[in-house]
mmCIF file of C-alpha atoms in Angstrom:
data_model
loop_
_atom_site.group_PDB
_atom_site.id
_atom_site.type_symbol
_atom_site.label_atom_id
_atom_site.label_comp_id
_atom_site.label_asym_id
_atom_site.label_seq_id
_atom_site.Cartn_x
_atom_site.Cartn_y
_atom_site.Cartn_z
ATOM 1 C CA MET Z 227 130.287 169.758 330.692
ATOM 2 C CA LEU Z 228 130.380 166.039 331.388
ATOM 3 C CA LYS Z 229 130.034 166.609 335.125
ATOM 4 C CA LEU Z 230 127.165 169.042 334.577
ATOM 5 C CA GLY Z 231 125.398 166.512 332.354
ATOM 6 C CA THR Z 232 125.972 163.780 334.928
ATOM 7 C CA GLY Z 233 124.554 166.031 337.664
ATOM 8 C CA LYS Z 234 121.445 166.775 335.641
ATOM 9 C CA SER Z 235 120.996 163.073 334.920
ATOM 10 C CA SER Z 236 121.296 162.212 338.625
ATOM 11 C CA LEU Z 237 118.812 164.930 339.570
ATOM 12 C CA HIS Z 238 116.392 163.688 336.929
ATOM 13 C CA THR Z 239 116.711 160.130 338.292
ATOM 14 C CA LEU Z 240 116.047 161.338 341.847
ATOM 15 C CA VAL Z 241 112.964 163.214 340.688
ATOM 16 C CA GLN Z 242 111.736 160.087 338.887
ATOM 17 C CA ILE Z 243 112.290 157.987 342.018
ATOM 18 C CA ALA Z 244 110.376 160.533 344.102
ATOM 19 C CA ILE Z 245 107.481 160.431 341.612
ATOM 20 C CA LEU Z 246 107.593 156.628 341.660
ATOM 21 C CA LEU Z 247 107.393 156.489 345.465
ATOM 22 C CA GLY Z 248 104.675 159.141 345.567
ATOM 23 C CA SER Z 249 102.634 157.323 342.923
ATOM 24 C CA LEU Z 250 103.067 154.035 344.789
ATOM 25 C CA TYR Z 251 101.797 155.668 347.977
ATOM 26 C CA LEU Z 252 98.777 157.110 346.165
ATOM 27 C CA PHE Z 253 98.099 153.698 344.645
ATOM 28 C CA LEU Z 254 98.134 151.999 348.058
ATOM 29 C CA LEU Z 255 95.991 154.804 349.490
ATOM 30 C CA SER Z 256 93.454 154.403 346.668
ATOM 31 C CA ILE Z 257 93.167 150.641 347.358
ATOM 32 C CA ASP Z 258 92.614 151.411 351.059
ATOM 33 C CA LEU Z 259 89.950 154.028 350.221
ATOM 34 C CA LEU Z 260 88.277 151.715 347.712
ATOM 35 C CA GLY Z 261 87.907 149.057 350.401
ATOM 36 C CA SER Z 262 86.623 151.633 352.916
ATOM 37 C CA ALA Z 263 84.028 152.939 350.458
ATOM 38 C CA MET Z 264 82.792 149.454 349.580
ATOM 39 C CA ARG Z 265 82.598 148.496 353.261
ATOM 40 C CA LEU Z 266 80.440 151.569 353.917
ATOM 41 C CA PHE Z 267 78.120 150.291 351.195
ATOM 42 C CA GLY Z 268 77.989 146.685 352.176
ATOM 43 C CA GLU Z 269 79.559 145.400 355.406
ATOM 44 C CA GLY Z 270 76.213 144.956 357.176
ATOM 45 C CA PHE Z 271 74.733 143.519 353.996
ATOM 46 C CA ALA Z 272 77.579 141.001 353.768
ATOM 47 C CA GLU Z 273 77.168 139.799 357.342
ATOM 48 C CA THR Z 274 73.402 139.370 356.945
ATOM 49 C CA LEU Z 275 73.813 137.539 353.649
ATOM 50 C CA ILE Z 276 76.478 135.148 354.923
ATOM 51 C CA ALA Z 277 74.328 134.149 357.888
ATOM 52 C CA SER Z 278 71.300 133.450 355.700
ATOM 53 C CA THR Z 279 72.150 130.169 353.982
ATOM 54 C CA SER Z 280 73.175 126.552 354.496
ATOM 55 C CA ASN Z 281 73.155 125.665 350.756
ATOM 56 C CA PRO Z 282 76.802 125.034 349.708
ATOM 57 C CA LEU Z 283 76.348 126.310 346.132
ATOM 58 C CA VAL Z 284 74.641 129.469 347.353
ATOM 59 C CA GLY Z 285 77.390 129.826 349.951
ATOM 60 C CA LEU Z 286 79.987 129.769 347.177
ATOM 61 C CA PHE Z 287 78.280 132.649 345.356
ATOM 62 C CA ILE Z 288 77.698 134.523 348.620
ATOM 63 C CA GLY Z 289 81.465 134.402 349.165
ATOM 64 C CA ILE Z 290 82.049 135.818 345.664
ATOM 65 C CA LEU Z 291 79.461 138.594 346.028
ATOM 66 C CA CYS Z 292 80.351 139.639 349.578
ATOM 67 C CA THR Z 293 84.074 139.801 348.879
ATOM 68 C CA SER Z 294 83.447 141.738 345.659
ATOM 69 C CA VAL Z 295 81.295 144.216 347.592
ATOM 70 C CA VAL Z 296 83.577 144.734 350.592
ATOM 71 C CA GLN Z 297 86.806 144.337 348.531
ATOM 72 C CA SER Z 298 88.454 142.142 351.143
ATOM 73 C CA SER Z 299 88.588 138.374 351.442
ATOM 74 C CA SER Z 300 90.064 138.870 354.928
ATOM 75 C CA LEU Z 301 86.934 140.733 356.014
ATOM 76 C CA THR Z 302 84.666 138.044 354.555
ATOM 77 C CA THR Z 303 86.722 135.348 356.279
ATOM 78 C CA SER Z 304 86.581 137.275 359.555
ATOM 79 C CA ILE Z 305 82.793 137.503 359.358
ATOM 80 C CA VAL Z 306 82.574 133.778 358.605
ATOM 81 C CA VAL Z 307 84.889 132.926 361.510
ATOM 82 C CA GLY Z 308 82.789 135.070 363.840
ATOM 83 C CA LEU Z 309 79.545 133.425 362.736
ATOM 84 C CA VAL Z 310 81.028 129.938 363.069
ATOM 85 C CA GLY Z 311 82.339 130.814 366.525
ATOM 86 C CA SER Z 312 78.860 131.949 367.602
ATOM 87 C CA ASN Z 313 77.256 128.770 366.151
ATOM 88 C CA ALA Z 314 75.302 130.798 363.578
ATOM 89 C CA LEU Z 315 77.059 128.935 360.774
ATOM 90 C CA THR Z 316 78.415 125.392 360.552
ATOM 91 C CA ILE Z 317 81.951 124.660 359.413
ATOM 92 C CA ALA Z 318 80.642 122.697 356.408
ATOM 93 C CA SER Z 319 78.546 125.724 355.367
ATOM 94 C CA ALA Z 320 81.415 128.142 355.973
ATOM 95 C CA ILE Z 321 83.969 126.447 353.704
ATOM 96 C CA PRO Z 322 82.125 127.115 350.381
ATOM 97 C CA ILE Z 323 81.877 130.779 351.390
ATOM 98 C CA ILE Z 324 85.650 130.824 351.936
ATOM 99 C CA MET Z 325 86.111 129.294 348.467
ATOM 100 C CA GLY Z 326 83.917 132.015 346.968
ATOM 101 C CA ALA Z 327 85.878 134.687 348.829
ATOM 102 C CA ASN Z 328 89.022 133.482 347.043
ATOM 103 C CA ILE Z 329 87.345 134.174 343.695
ATOM 104 C CA GLY Z 330 85.870 137.506 344.792
ATOM 105 C CA THR Z 331 89.175 138.942 345.990
ATOM 106 C CA SER Z 332 90.520 139.050 342.410
ATOM 107 C CA VAL Z 333 87.978 141.746 341.448
ATOM 108 C CA THR Z 334 90.434 144.347 342.805
ATOM 109 C CA ASN Z 335 93.049 143.225 340.277
ATOM 110 C CA MET Z 336 90.475 143.511 337.494
ATOM 111 C CA LEU Z 337 89.557 147.064 338.479
ATOM 112 C CA VAL Z 338 93.247 148.036 338.623
ATOM 113 C CA SER Z 339 93.857 146.636 335.135
ATOM 114 C CA LEU Z 340 91.064 148.836 333.698
ATOM 115 C CA ALA Z 341 93.304 151.864 334.220
ATOM 116 C CA HIS Z 342 95.232 150.632 331.140
ATOM 117 C CA LEU Z 343 92.086 150.275 329.013
ATOM 118 C CA ASN Z 344 92.932 152.985 326.462
ATOM 119 C CA ARG Z 345 96.404 151.522 325.717
ATOM 120 C CA SER Z 346 95.982 148.181 323.951
ATOM 121 C CA ALA Z 347 99.368 146.532 324.563
ATOM 122 C CA GLU Z 348 99.486 147.588 328.209
ATOM 123 C CA PHE Z 349 95.880 146.551 328.785
ATOM 124 C CA ARG Z 350 96.372 143.087 327.315
ATOM 125 C CA ARG Z 351 99.358 142.434 329.588
ATOM 126 C CA SER Z 352 97.761 143.891 332.719
ATOM 127 C CA PHE Z 353 94.340 142.283 332.172
ATOM 128 C CA ALA Z 354 95.971 138.892 331.606
ATOM 129 C CA ALA Z 355 97.965 139.345 334.837
ATOM 130 C CA ALA Z 356 94.764 140.159 336.720
ATOM 131 C CA ASN Z 357 92.908 137.238 335.154
ATOM 132 C CA VAL Z 358 95.526 134.568 335.835
ATOM 133 C CA HIS Z 359 94.777 135.000 339.551
ATOM 134 C CA ASP Z 360 91.057 134.729 338.840
ATOM 135 C CA PHE Z 361 91.375 131.651 336.630
ATOM 136 C CA PHE Z 362 93.517 129.891 339.241
ATOM 137 C CA ASN Z 363 90.789 130.445 341.839
ATOM 138 C CA PHE Z 364 88.018 129.397 339.432
ATOM 139 C CA LEU Z 365 89.858 126.216 338.490
ATOM 140 C CA SER Z 366 90.647 125.404 342.130
ATOM 141 C CA VAL Z 367 86.975 125.720 343.029
ATOM 142 C CA LEU Z 368 85.993 123.661 339.996
ATOM 143 C CA ALA Z 369 88.350 120.861 341.080
ATOM 144 C CA LEU Z 370 87.755 120.928 344.843
ATOM 145 C CA PHE Z 371 84.162 122.111 345.405
ATOM 146 C CA PRO Z 372 82.459 118.824 344.338
ATOM 147 C CA LEU Z 373 84.881 116.767 346.450
ATOM 148 C CA GLN Z 374 84.345 119.077 349.426
ATOM 149 C CA HIS Z 375 80.566 118.960 348.991
ATOM 150 C CA TYR Z 376 80.369 115.169 349.093
ATOM 151 C CA THR Z 377 83.127 114.395 351.630
ATOM 152 C CA ASN Z 378 83.805 117.594 353.654
ATOM 153 C CA PHE Z 379 87.482 116.592 353.425
ATOM 154 C CA LEU Z 380 88.652 120.151 354.078
ATOM 155 C CA GLY Z 381 86.540 120.354 357.227
ATOM 156 C CA HIS Z 382 87.782 117.017 358.578
ATOM 157 C CA THR Z 383 91.455 117.719 357.817
ATOM 158 C CA ALA Z 384 91.274 121.291 359.137
ATOM 159 C CA HIS Z 385 89.596 120.064 362.321
ATOM 160 C CA ALA Z 386 92.469 117.624 362.943
ATOM 161 C CA MET Z 387 94.972 120.453 362.390
ATOM 162 C CA ALA Z 388 93.010 122.789 364.677
ATOM 163 C CA GLU Z 389 93.165 120.255 367.525
ATOM 164 C CA LEU Z 390 96.960 120.281 367.311
ATOM 165 C CA PHE Z 391 97.027 124.083 367.660
ATOM 166 C CA GLN Z 392 94.066 124.459 370.005
ATOM 167 C CA ASN Z 393 96.128 125.787 372.923
ATOM 168 C CA ALA Z 394 98.624 127.746 370.822
ATOM 169 C CA GLY Z 395 98.792 131.479 371.351
ATOM 170 C CA GLY Z 396 98.149 133.877 368.507
ATOM 171 C CA LEU Z 397 100.140 136.765 367.159
ATOM 172 C CA THR Z 398 99.077 140.143 365.841
ATOM 173 C CA LEU Z 399 101.193 141.205 362.880
ATOM 174 C CA PHE Z 400 102.185 144.813 362.259
ATOM 175 C CA ASN Z 401 100.976 145.986 358.862
ATOM 176 C CA PRO Z 402 103.459 148.608 357.572
ATOM 177 C CA LEU Z 403 101.423 149.474 354.471
ATOM 178 C CA LYS Z 404 98.257 149.999 356.511
ATOM 179 C CA ALA Z 405 100.203 152.119 359.013
ATOM 180 C CA ALA Z 406 101.551 154.303 356.190
ATOM 181 C CA THR Z 407 98.189 154.950 354.520
ATOM 182 C CA ALA Z 408 95.924 154.939 357.598
ATOM 183 C CA PRO Z 409 96.289 158.656 358.586
ATOM 184 C CA ALA Z 410 95.561 159.973 355.083
ATOM 185 C CA ALA Z 411 92.758 157.421 354.579
ATOM 186 C CA ALA Z 412 91.159 158.392 357.902
ATOM 187 C CA CYS Z 413 91.259 162.102 356.998
ATOM 188 C CA LEU Z 414 89.733 161.521 353.546
ATOM 189 C CA CYS Z 415 87.033 159.213 354.969
ATOM 190 C CA ALA Z 416 86.123 161.831 357.587
ATOM 191 C CA ALA Z 417 86.079 164.611 354.982
ATOM 192 C CA ALA Z 418 84.088 162.668 352.376
ATOM 193 C CA ARG Z 419 81.560 161.038 354.744
ATOM 194 C CA ASN Z 420 79.457 159.927 351.781
ATOM 195 C CA PRO Z 421 80.503 156.488 350.425
ATOM 196 C CA TRP Z 422 79.771 157.564 346.826
ATOM 197 C CA LEU Z 423 82.109 160.560 347.122
ATOM 198 C CA LEU Z 424 84.750 158.377 348.758
ATOM 199 C CA LEU Z 425 84.425 155.875 345.907
ATOM 200 C CA VAL Z 426 84.927 158.627 343.302
ATOM 201 C CA ILE Z 427 88.020 159.907 345.156
ATOM 202 C CA ALA Z 428 89.418 156.378 345.410
ATOM 203 C CA LEU Z 429 88.935 155.649 341.703
ATOM 204 C CA ALA Z 430 90.387 159.029 340.672
ATOM 205 C CA LEU Z 431 93.489 158.395 342.810
ATOM 206 C CA LEU Z 432 93.768 154.838 341.494
ATOM 207 C CA PHE Z 433 93.710 155.841 337.820
ATOM 208 C CA PHE Z 434 96.072 158.804 338.360
ATOM 209 C CA ALA Z 435 98.544 156.763 340.414
ATOM 210 C CA LEU Z 436 98.594 153.885 337.939
ATOM 211 C CA ARG Z 437 99.191 156.160 334.974
ATOM 212 C CA GLN Z 438 102.132 157.760 336.774
ATOM 213 C CA LEU Z 439 103.479 154.380 337.905
ATOM 214 C CA VAL Z 440 103.517 152.960 334.391
ATOM 215 C CA ARG Z 441 105.042 156.127 332.925
ATOM 216 C CA VAL Z 442 107.850 156.249 335.506
ATOM 217 C CA LEU Z 443 108.461 152.496 335.367
ATOM 218 C CA LYS Z 444 108.976 152.736 331.629
ATOM 219 C CA ALA Z 445 111.332 155.709 331.958
ATOM 220 C CA LEU Z 446 113.238 154.568 335.026
ATOM 221 C CA VAL Z 447 112.865 150.913 335.910
ATOM 222 C CA VAL Z 448 112.605 149.350 332.459
ATOM 223 C CA ALA Z 449 115.448 151.419 331.091
ATOM 224 C CA LYS Z 450 117.869 151.061 334.016
ATOM 225 C CA THR Z 451 116.963 148.224 336.373
ATOM 226 C CA GLY Z 452 114.454 146.113 334.493
ATOM 227 C CA SER Z 453 116.746 143.104 334.489
ATOM 228 C CA TRP Z 454 116.905 143.255 338.309
ATOM 229 C CA PHE Z 455 113.435 141.738 338.512
ATOM 230 C CA ASP Z 456 114.445 138.854 336.238
ATOM 231 C CA LYS Z 457 117.792 138.279 337.931
ATOM 232 C CA PHE Z 458 116.621 138.588 341.524
ATOM 233 C CA LEU Z 459 112.965 138.694 342.619
ATOM 234 C CA PHE Z 460 111.503 136.696 339.727
ATOM 235 C CA LYS Z 461 114.595 134.763 338.652
ATOM 236 C CA HIS Z 462 112.744 131.436 338.911
ATOM 237 C CA GLN Z 463 109.239 130.372 339.835
ATOM 238 C CA PHE Z 464 109.897 129.212 343.387
ATOM 239 C CA ARG Z 465 111.507 132.543 344.258
ATOM 240 C CA ALA Z 466 108.527 134.418 342.790
ATOM 241 C CA PHE Z 467 106.247 132.185 344.885
ATOM 242 C CA VAL Z 468 108.171 132.997 348.078
ATOM 243 C CA VAL Z 469 108.182 136.733 347.270
ATOM 244 C CA GLY Z 470 104.403 136.673 346.819
ATOM 245 C CA LEU Z 471 103.916 134.746 350.065
ATOM 246 C CA LEU Z 472 106.201 136.949 352.188
ATOM 247 C CA LEU Z 473 104.920 140.259 350.801
ATOM 248 C CA THR Z 474 101.335 139.188 351.467
ATOM 249 C CA VAL Z 475 102.137 138.125 355.029
ATOM 250 C CA LEU Z 476 103.676 141.577 355.585
ATOM 251 C CA ALA Z 477 100.911 143.514 353.822
ATOM 252 C CA GLN Z 478 98.157 141.195 355.163
ATOM 253 C CA SER Z 479 96.264 141.595 351.906
ATOM 254 C CA SER Z 480 96.564 139.544 348.718
ATOM 255 C CA SER Z 481 94.549 142.242 346.908
ATOM 256 C CA ILE Z 482 97.333 144.749 347.524
ATOM 257 C CA THR Z 483 100.273 142.495 346.683
ATOM 258 C CA THR Z 484 98.733 141.057 343.527
ATOM 259 C CA SER Z 485 97.521 144.498 342.418
ATOM 260 C CA LEU Z 486 101.032 145.888 342.859
ATOM 261 C CA VAL Z 487 102.387 143.757 340.008
ATOM 262 C CA ILE Z 488 99.623 144.719 337.535
ATOM 263 C CA PRO Z 489 101.363 147.975 336.472
ATOM 264 C CA LEU Z 490 104.670 146.082 336.256
ATOM 265 C CA CYS Z 491 103.053 143.701 333.777
ATOM 266 C CA GLY Z 492 101.437 146.587 331.934
ATOM 267 C CA ALA Z 493 104.868 148.198 331.533
ATOM 268 C CA GLY Z 494 106.255 144.937 330.133
ATOM 269 C CA LEU Z 495 108.562 144.424 333.107
ATOM 270 C CA LEU Z 496 107.140 141.035 334.137
ATOM 271 C CA SER Z 497 105.643 138.206 332.105
ATOM 272 C CA LEU Z 498 102.473 136.245 332.775
ATOM 273 C CA ARG Z 499 104.449 133.109 333.619
ATOM 274 C CA GLN Z 500 106.443 135.048 336.214
ATOM 275 C CA ILE Z 501 103.278 136.450 337.766
ATOM 276 C CA PHE Z 502 101.509 133.098 338.153
ATOM 277 C CA PRO Z 503 103.649 131.583 340.967
ATOM 278 C CA TYR Z 504 103.724 134.996 342.658
ATOM 279 C CA THR Z 505 99.910 134.971 342.862
ATOM 280 C CA LEU Z 506 99.972 131.421 344.244
ATOM 281 C CA GLY Z 507 102.264 132.592 347.036
ATOM 282 C CA ALA Z 508 99.998 135.580 347.689
ATOM 283 C CA ASN Z 509 96.964 133.299 347.944
ATOM 284 C CA ILE Z 510 98.649 131.222 350.641
ATOM 285 C CA GLY Z 511 100.149 134.254 352.382
ATOM 286 C CA THR Z 512 96.751 135.860 352.870
ATOM 287 C CA THR Z 513 95.645 132.943 355.071
ATOM 288 C CA VAL Z 514 98.450 133.383 357.629
ATOM 289 C CA THR Z 515 96.960 136.434 359.348
ATOM 290 C CA ALA Z 516 93.585 134.723 359.746
ATOM 291 C CA ILE Z 517 95.234 131.636 361.249
ATOM 292 C CA LEU Z 518 97.176 133.692 363.787
ATOM 293 C CA ALA Z 519 94.105 135.777 364.628
ATOM 294 C CA SER Z 520 91.930 132.683 365.066
ATOM 295 C CA MET Z 521 94.452 131.239 367.513
ATOM 296 C CA VAL Z 522 94.011 134.328 369.687
ATOM 297 C CA THR Z 523 90.303 133.503 370.032
ATOM 298 C CA ALA Z 524 91.134 129.945 371.239
ATOM 299 C CA ASN Z 525 87.911 128.924 369.482
ATOM 300 C CA PRO Z 526 88.370 125.490 367.814
ATOM 301 C CA SER Z 527 85.742 126.269 365.150
ATOM 302 C CA ALA Z 528 87.427 129.542 364.239
ATOM 303 C CA VAL Z 529 90.813 127.827 363.942
ATOM 304 C CA THR Z 530 89.236 125.063 361.826
ATOM 305 C CA VAL Z 531 87.802 127.569 359.321
ATOM 306 C CA ALA Z 532 91.158 129.375 359.089
ATOM 307 C CA PHE Z 533 93.000 126.107 358.425
ATOM 308 C CA ALA Z 534 90.380 125.079 355.844
ATOM 309 C CA HIS Z 535 91.164 128.306 353.972
ATOM 310 C CA LEU Z 536 94.890 127.475 354.084
ATOM 311 C CA LEU Z 537 94.306 123.889 352.910
ATOM 312 C CA PHE Z 538 92.139 125.016 349.996
ATOM 313 C CA ASN Z 539 94.904 127.298 348.709
ATOM 314 C CA VAL Z 540 97.713 124.789 349.327
ATOM 315 C CA ILE Z 541 95.856 121.969 347.538
ATOM 316 C CA GLY Z 542 94.854 124.304 344.690
ATOM 317 C CA THR Z 543 98.518 125.292 344.319
ATOM 318 C CA ALA Z 544 99.620 121.642 344.329
ATOM 319 C CA VAL Z 545 97.107 120.853 341.560
ATOM 320 C CA TRP Z 546 97.508 123.866 339.244
ATOM 321 C CA TRP Z 547 101.164 124.828 339.568
ATOM 322 C CA PRO Z 548 102.258 121.739 337.588
ATOM 323 C CA LEU Z 549 99.351 122.421 335.193
ATOM 324 C CA GLN Z 550 100.001 126.161 334.965
ATOM 325 C CA LYS Z 551 99.711 126.133 331.172
ATOM 326 C CA VAL Z 552 95.930 125.918 331.609
ATOM 327 C CA PRO Z 553 95.302 129.114 333.663
ATOM 328 C CA VAL Z 554 98.075 130.998 331.822
ATOM 329 C CA TYR Z 555 96.591 130.098 328.418
ATOM 330 C CA LEU Z 556 93.062 130.980 329.530
ATOM 331 C CA ALA Z 557 94.173 134.337 330.952
ATOM 332 C CA ASP Z 558 96.167 135.269 327.841
ATOM 333 C CA THR Z 559 93.369 134.231 325.463
ATOM 334 C CA PHE Z 560 90.788 136.065 327.536
ATOM 335 C CA ALA Z 561 92.907 139.234 327.555
ATOM 336 C CA ALA Z 562 93.381 139.057 323.771
ATOM 337 C CA TYR Z 563 89.614 138.996 323.307
ATOM 338 C CA ALA Z 564 89.121 141.831 325.826
ATOM 339 C CA VAL Z 565 91.474 144.072 323.826
ATOM 340 C CA ARG Z 566 89.317 143.615 320.695
ATOM 341 C CA ASN Z 567 86.127 144.506 322.559
ATOM 342 C CA ARG Z 568 86.712 147.165 325.236
ATOM 343 C CA ILE Z 569 83.185 146.924 326.673
ATOM 344 C CA PHE Z 570 83.658 143.206 327.350
ATOM 345 C CA PRO Z 571 86.042 143.436 330.377
ATOM 346 C CA ILE Z 572 83.777 145.955 332.126
ATOM 347 C CA ALA Z 573 80.692 143.830 331.418
ATOM 348 C CA TYR Z 574 82.551 140.705 332.550
ATOM 349 C CA ILE Z 575 83.539 142.212 335.911
ATOM 350 C CA PHE Z 576 80.026 143.505 336.535
ATOM 351 C CA ALA Z 577 78.341 140.241 335.534
ATOM 352 C CA MET Z 578 80.754 137.680 337.006
ATOM 353 C CA PHE Z 579 81.316 139.305 340.384
ATOM 354 C CA PHE Z 580 77.972 140.973 341.026
ATOM 355 C CA VAL Z 581 75.046 140.103 338.724
ATOM 356 C CA ILE Z 582 75.450 136.313 338.363
ATOM 357 C CA PRO Z 583 76.153 135.711 342.092
ATOM 358 C CA LEU Z 584 73.138 137.847 343.016
ATOM 359 C CA ILE Z 585 70.870 135.966 340.594
ATOM 360 C CA VAL Z 586 72.045 132.572 341.923
ATOM 361 C CA ILE Z 587 71.562 133.684 345.538
ATOM 362 C CA LEU Z 588 68.054 135.052 344.918
ATOM 363 C CA THR Z 589 67.067 131.996 342.874
ATOM 364 C CA LEU Z 590 68.388 129.190 345.075
ATOM 365 C CA ASN Z 591 68.437 130.671 348.573
#
């Protein structure tokens, strides 16, 4: 009887692992489809908008809006690099857009956290985890944007770095997550054709996958291997930072790697203080692909913009990691308020990432 019970337990664990892996795949696929749908809506719009301004403040909000629309800071950065390389945009005008793209990329985390909206404890943890990334980017812009505006210190420093690497060859990284989801994403995109239908499919998959992930994590990971995260991957802050950096270099998307930990926070597996250094590493990791790609072009302006993006994230990390109590407190307080008023987080996402940037752009541009 003992052996039979042990066999049933092992089979149940295997089934749970299979569900976990399947849910994780669907989650990654939904993020891919979400980005594809938003790009169908707005890639041309983003390129036109980015090329239309030389006002630094407007450029900042253009970066927020464009990245929120296309769901990819890498795509926004690529457009900016292309425009700088073709002399349609100056480096000084490009850097505020890059700063805005850093803020806009956290909208994906926010959308992922909404899947926990009807479960108060889970939603508070997941929304705080999504917001700590956002508050870090907001605070970094708040600290560095005025200095950049008056001195162009990022442009000057990045230009000096670009000269050192001007003749260096680039490298194209293999993206294993993209390779895994690309066939299914291509089939669904071809079948849906309409961006609205693709968006509905993406959101349905996202919410289903997240619900399954949290359920299985609670039953399997939290009960049996929850301490593994504390003892290994997130044992101390520097290790969490390195994990975030390396995973983002491999995945080539900070949206994916930071979104992956949202359900872990929702399940109570990771704390907000553990997530914070991980997001800092992800922010720096997302710049590596752009740097390598810009080196392939051998265009000094393109390399300068890529290095400016890296410098912004490195300096922001150097400023706010020692002062992490500020973004962590703001994220936790914000999440506590969002739990009391469920309409607030939805209104906040809509206003902060779409309405306010659009109003500023139309008013000042």
